[in-house]
Backbone as JSON Lines, residues from 0, in Angstrom:
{"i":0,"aa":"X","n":[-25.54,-27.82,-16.8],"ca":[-24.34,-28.3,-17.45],"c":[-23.69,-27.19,-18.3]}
{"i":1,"aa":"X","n":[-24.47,-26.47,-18.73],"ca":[-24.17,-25.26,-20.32],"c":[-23.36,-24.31,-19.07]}
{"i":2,"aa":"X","n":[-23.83,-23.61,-17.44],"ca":[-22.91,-23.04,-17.17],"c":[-22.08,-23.55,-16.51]}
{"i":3,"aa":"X","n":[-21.96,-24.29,-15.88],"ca":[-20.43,-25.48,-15.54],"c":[-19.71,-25.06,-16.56]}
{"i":4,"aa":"X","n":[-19.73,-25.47,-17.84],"ca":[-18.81,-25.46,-19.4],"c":[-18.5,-23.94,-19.38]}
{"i":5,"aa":"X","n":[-19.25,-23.04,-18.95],"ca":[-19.15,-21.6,-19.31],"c":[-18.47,-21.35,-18.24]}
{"i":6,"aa":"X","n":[-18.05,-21.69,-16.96],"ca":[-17.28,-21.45,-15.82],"c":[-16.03,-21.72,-16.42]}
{"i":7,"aa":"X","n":[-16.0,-22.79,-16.93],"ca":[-14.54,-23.5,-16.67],"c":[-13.94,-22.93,-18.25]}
{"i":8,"aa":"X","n":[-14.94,-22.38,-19.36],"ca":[-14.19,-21.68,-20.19],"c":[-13.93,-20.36,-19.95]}
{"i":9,"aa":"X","n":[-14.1,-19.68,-19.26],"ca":[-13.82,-18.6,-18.63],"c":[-12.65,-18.52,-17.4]}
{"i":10,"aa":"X","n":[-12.59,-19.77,-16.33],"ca":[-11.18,-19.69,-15.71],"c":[-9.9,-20.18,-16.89]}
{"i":11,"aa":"X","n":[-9.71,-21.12,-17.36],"ca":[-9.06,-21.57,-18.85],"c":[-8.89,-20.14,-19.47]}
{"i":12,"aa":"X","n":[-9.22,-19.63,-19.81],"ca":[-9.13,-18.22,-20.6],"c":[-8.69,-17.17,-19.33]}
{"i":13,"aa":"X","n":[-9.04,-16.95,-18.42],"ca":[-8.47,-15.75,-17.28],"c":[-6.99,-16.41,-16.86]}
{"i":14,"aa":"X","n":[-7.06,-18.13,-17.15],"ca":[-5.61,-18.5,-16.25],"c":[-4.84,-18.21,-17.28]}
{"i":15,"aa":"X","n":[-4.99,-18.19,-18.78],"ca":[-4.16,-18.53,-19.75],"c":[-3.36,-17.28,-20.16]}
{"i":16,"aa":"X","n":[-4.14,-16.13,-19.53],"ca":[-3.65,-14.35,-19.91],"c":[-2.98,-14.28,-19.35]}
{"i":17,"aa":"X","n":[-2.39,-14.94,-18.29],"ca":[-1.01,-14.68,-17.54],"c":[0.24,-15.16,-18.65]}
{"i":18,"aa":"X","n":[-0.03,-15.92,-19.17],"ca":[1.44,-16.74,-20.23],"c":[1.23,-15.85,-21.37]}
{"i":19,"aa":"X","n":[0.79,-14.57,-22.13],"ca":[0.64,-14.06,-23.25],"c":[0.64,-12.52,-22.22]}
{"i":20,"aa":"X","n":[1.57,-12.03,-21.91],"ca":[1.78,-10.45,-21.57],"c":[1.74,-9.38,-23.01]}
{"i":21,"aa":"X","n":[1.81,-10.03,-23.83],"ca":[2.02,-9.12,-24.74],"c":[3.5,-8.36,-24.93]}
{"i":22,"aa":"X","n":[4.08,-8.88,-24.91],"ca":[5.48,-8.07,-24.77],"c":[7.03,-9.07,-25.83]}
{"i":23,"aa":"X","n":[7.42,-8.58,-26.24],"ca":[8.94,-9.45,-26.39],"c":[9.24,-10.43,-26.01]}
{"i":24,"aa":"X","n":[9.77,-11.61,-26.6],"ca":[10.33,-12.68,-26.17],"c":[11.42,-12.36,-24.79]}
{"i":25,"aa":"X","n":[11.3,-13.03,-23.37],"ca":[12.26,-12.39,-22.95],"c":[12.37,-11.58,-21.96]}
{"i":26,"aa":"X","n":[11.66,-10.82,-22.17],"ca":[11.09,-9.63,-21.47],"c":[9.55,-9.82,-20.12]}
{"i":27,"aa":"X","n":[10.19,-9.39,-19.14],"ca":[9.27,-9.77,-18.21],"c":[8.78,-8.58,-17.5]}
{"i":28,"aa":"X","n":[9.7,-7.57,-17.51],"ca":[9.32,-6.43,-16.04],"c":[8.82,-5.39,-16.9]}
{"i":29,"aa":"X","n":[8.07,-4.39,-16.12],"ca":[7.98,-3.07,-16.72],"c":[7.96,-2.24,-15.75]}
{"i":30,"aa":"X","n":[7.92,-1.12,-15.94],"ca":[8.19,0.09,-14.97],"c":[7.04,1.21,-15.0]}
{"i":31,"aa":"X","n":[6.96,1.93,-14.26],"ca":[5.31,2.78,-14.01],"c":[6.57,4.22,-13.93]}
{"i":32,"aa":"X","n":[5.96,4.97,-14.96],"ca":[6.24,6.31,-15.36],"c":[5.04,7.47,-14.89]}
{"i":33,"aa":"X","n":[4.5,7.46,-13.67],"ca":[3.77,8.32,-13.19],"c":[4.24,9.23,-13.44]}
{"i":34,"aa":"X","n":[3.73,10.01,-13.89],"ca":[3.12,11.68,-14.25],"c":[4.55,12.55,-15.07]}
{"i":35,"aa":"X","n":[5.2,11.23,-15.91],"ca":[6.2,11.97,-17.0],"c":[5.41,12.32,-17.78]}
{"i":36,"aa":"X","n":[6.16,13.3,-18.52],"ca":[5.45,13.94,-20.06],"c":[5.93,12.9,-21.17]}
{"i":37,"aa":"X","n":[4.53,12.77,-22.0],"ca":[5.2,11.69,-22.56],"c":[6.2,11.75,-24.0]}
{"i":38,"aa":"X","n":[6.59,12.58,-23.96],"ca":[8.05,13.22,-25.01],"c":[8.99,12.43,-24.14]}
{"i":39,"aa":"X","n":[9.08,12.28,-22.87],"ca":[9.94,12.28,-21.93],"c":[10.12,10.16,-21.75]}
{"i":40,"aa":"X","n":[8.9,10.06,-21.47],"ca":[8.61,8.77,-21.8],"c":[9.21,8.12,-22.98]}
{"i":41,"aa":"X","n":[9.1,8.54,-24.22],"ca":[9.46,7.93,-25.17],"c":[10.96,7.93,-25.66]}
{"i":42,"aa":"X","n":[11.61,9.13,-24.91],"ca":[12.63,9.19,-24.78],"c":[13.56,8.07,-24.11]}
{"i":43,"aa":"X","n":[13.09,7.88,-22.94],"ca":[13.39,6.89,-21.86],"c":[13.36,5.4,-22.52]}
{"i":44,"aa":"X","n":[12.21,5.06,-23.35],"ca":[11.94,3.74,-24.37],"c":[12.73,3.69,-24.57]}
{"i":45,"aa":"X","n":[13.72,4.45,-25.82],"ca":[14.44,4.39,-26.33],"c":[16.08,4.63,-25.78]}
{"i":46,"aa":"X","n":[16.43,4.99,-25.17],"ca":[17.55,5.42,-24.13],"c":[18.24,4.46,-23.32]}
{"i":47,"aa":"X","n":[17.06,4.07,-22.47],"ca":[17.48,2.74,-21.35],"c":[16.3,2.03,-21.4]}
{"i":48,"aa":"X","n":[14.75,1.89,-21.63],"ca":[14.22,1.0,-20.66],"c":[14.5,-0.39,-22.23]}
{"i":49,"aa":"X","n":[14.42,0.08,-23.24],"ca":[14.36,-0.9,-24.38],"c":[15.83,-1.92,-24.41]}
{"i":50,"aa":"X","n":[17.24,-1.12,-24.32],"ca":[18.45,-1.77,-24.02],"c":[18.34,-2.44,-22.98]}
{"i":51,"aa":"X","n":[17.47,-2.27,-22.14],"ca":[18.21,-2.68,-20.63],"c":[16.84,-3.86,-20.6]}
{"i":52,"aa":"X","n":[15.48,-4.55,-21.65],"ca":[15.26,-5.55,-21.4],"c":[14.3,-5.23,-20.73]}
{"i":53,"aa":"X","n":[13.43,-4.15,-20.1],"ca":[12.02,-3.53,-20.06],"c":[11.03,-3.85,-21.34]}
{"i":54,"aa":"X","n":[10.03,-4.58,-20.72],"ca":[9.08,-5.19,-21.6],"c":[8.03,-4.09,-21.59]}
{"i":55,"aa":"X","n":[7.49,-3.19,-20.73],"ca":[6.41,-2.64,-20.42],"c":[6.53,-1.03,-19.84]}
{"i":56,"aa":"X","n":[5.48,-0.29,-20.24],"ca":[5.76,1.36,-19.11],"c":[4.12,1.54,-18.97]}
{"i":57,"aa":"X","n":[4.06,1.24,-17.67],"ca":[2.46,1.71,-17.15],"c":[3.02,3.5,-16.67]}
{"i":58,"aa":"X","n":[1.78,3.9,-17.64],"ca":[1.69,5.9,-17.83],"c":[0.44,6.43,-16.84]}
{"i":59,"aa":"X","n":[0.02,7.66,-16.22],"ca":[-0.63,8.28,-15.9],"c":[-1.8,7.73,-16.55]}
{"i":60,"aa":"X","n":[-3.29,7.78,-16.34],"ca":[-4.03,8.24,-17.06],"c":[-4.19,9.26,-18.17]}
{"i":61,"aa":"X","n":[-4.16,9.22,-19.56],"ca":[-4.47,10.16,-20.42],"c":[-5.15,11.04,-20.86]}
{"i":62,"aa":"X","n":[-6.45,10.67,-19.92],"ca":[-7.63,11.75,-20.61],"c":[-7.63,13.04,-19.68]}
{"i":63,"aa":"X","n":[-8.17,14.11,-19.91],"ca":[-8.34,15.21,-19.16],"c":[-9.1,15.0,-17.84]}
{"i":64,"aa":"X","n":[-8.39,15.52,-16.85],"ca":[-8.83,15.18,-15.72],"c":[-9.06,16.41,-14.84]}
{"i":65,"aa":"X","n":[-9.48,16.92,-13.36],"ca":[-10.0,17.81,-13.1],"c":[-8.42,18.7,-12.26]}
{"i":66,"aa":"X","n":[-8.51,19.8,-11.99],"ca":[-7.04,20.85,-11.93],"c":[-7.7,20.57,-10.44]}
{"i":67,"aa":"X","n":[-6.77,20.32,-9.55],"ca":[-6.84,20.53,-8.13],"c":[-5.44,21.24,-7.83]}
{"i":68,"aa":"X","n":[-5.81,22.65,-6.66],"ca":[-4.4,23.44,-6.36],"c":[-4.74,23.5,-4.91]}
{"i":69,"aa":"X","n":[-5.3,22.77,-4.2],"ca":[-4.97,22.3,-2.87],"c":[-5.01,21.37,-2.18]}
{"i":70,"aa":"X","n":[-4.53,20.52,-1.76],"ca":[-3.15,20.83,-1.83],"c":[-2.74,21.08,-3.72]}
{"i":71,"aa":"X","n":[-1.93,21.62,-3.3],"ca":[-1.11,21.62,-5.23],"c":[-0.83,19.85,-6.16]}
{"i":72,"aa":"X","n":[-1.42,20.44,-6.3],"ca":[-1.8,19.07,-7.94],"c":[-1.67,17.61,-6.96]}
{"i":73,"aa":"X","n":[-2.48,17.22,-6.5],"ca":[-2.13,15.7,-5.83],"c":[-2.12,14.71,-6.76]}
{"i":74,"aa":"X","n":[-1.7,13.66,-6.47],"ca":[-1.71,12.86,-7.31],"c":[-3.09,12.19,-7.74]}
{"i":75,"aa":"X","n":[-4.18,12.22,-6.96],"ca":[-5.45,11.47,-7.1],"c":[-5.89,11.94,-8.51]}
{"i":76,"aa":"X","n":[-5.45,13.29,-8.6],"ca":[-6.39,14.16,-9.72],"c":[-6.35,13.96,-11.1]}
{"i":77,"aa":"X","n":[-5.56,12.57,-11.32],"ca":[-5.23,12.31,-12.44],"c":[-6.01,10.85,-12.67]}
{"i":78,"aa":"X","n":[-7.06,10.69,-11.74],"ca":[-8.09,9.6,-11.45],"c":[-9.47,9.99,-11.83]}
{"i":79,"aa":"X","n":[-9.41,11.1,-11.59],"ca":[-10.63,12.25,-11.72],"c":[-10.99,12.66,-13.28]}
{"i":80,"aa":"X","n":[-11.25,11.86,-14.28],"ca":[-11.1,12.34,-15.39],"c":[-12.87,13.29,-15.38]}
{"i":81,"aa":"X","n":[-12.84,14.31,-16.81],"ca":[-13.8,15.31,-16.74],"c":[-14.28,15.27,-18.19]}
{"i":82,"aa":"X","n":[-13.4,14.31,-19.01],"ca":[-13.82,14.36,-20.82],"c":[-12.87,13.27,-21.1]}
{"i":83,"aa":"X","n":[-12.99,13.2,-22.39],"ca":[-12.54,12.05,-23.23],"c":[-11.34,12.4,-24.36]}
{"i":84,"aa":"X","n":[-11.09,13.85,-24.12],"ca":[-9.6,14.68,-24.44],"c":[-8.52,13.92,-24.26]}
{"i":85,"aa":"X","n":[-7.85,13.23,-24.48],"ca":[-6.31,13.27,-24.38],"c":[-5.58,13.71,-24.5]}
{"i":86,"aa":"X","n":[-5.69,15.25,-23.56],"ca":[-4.74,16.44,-23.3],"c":[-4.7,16.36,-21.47]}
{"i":87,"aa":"X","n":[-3.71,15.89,-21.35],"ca":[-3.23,16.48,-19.61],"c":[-1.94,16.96,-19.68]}
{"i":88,"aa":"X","n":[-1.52,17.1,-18.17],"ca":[-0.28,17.45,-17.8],"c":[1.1,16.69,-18.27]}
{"i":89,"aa":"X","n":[0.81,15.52,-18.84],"ca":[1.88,14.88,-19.59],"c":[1.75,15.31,-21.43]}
{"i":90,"aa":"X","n":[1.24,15.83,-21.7],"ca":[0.91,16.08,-22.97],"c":[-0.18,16.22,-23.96]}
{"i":91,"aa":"X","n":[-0.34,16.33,-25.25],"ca":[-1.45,15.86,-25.92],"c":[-1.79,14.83,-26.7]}
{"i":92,"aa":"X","n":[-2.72,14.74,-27.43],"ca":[-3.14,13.6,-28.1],"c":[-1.87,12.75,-29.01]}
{"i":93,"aa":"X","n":[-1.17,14.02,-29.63],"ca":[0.05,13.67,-30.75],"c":[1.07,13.41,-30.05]}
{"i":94,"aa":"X","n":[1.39,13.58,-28.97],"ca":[2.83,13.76,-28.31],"c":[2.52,11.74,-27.76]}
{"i":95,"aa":"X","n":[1.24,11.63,-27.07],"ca":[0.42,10.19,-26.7],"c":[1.2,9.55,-27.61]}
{"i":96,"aa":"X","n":[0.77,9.49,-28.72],"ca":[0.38,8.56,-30.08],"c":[2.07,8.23,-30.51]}
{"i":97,"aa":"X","n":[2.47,9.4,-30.43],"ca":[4.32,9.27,-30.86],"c":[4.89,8.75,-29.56]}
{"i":98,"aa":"X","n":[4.98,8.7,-28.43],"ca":[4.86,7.97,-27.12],"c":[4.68,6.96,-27.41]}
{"i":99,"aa":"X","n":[3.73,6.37,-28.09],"ca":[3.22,4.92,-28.57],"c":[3.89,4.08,-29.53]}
{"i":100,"aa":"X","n":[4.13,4.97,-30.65],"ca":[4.76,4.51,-31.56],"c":[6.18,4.35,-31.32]}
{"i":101,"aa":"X","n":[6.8,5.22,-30.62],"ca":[8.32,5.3,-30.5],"c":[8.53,3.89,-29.2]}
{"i":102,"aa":"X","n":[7.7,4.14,-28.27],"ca":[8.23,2.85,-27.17],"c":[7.86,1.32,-28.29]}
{"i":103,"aa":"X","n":[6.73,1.29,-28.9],"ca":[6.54,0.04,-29.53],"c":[7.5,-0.3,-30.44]}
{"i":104,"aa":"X","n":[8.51,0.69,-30.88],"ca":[9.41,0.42,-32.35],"c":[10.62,-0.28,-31.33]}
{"i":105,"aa":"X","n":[10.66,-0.06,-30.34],"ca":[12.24,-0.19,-29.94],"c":[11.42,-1.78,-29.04]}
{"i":106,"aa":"X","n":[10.33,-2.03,-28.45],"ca":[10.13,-2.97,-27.73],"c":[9.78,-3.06,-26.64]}
């Protein structure tokens, strides 16, 4: 009986994360910013994706990941992390964090 109750509080809780996105009243879509720098990103927050009613920006992976030059930089290699740095090809740790702060101020 104890895991029956533990099933069904666990689908109840996985169905219920769909109605709480975390985002703005309003706001439904978001957009995937693969492999911008994120100066560039936060720029964009603020510019168009925040006016125009963009709830969300799925980014690259952040942490340091491994340099592949053949073919030249594929995209996988940003899957490949090698440390727990948040320095890649989109930026560093501070440039991240202001990325963060600047898309969250506008929405």
């Amino acid at each position: 009986m104890k895991m029956k109750l533990l099933i069904l509080a666990a689908l109840l809780g996985l169905s219920s994360a769909q109605f709480d996105p975390h985002m703005k009243y309003g706001r439904t879509s978001i957009v995937h910013l693969f492999e911008w720098r994120w100066a560039d990103i936060a720029a964009e927050c603020e510019r168009y994706l925040a006016p125009n009613g963009y709830g969300g920006v799925q980014i690259s992976p952040p942490s340091e990941s491994i340099v592949v030059t053949n073919p030249w930089h594929p995209w996988w290699q940003r899957y490949q992390p090698i440390s727990y740095n948040l320095c890649s090809r989109s930026g560093n740790e501070n440039e991240l964090r202001d990325m963060i702060t600047r898309c969250n101020n506008v929405g």
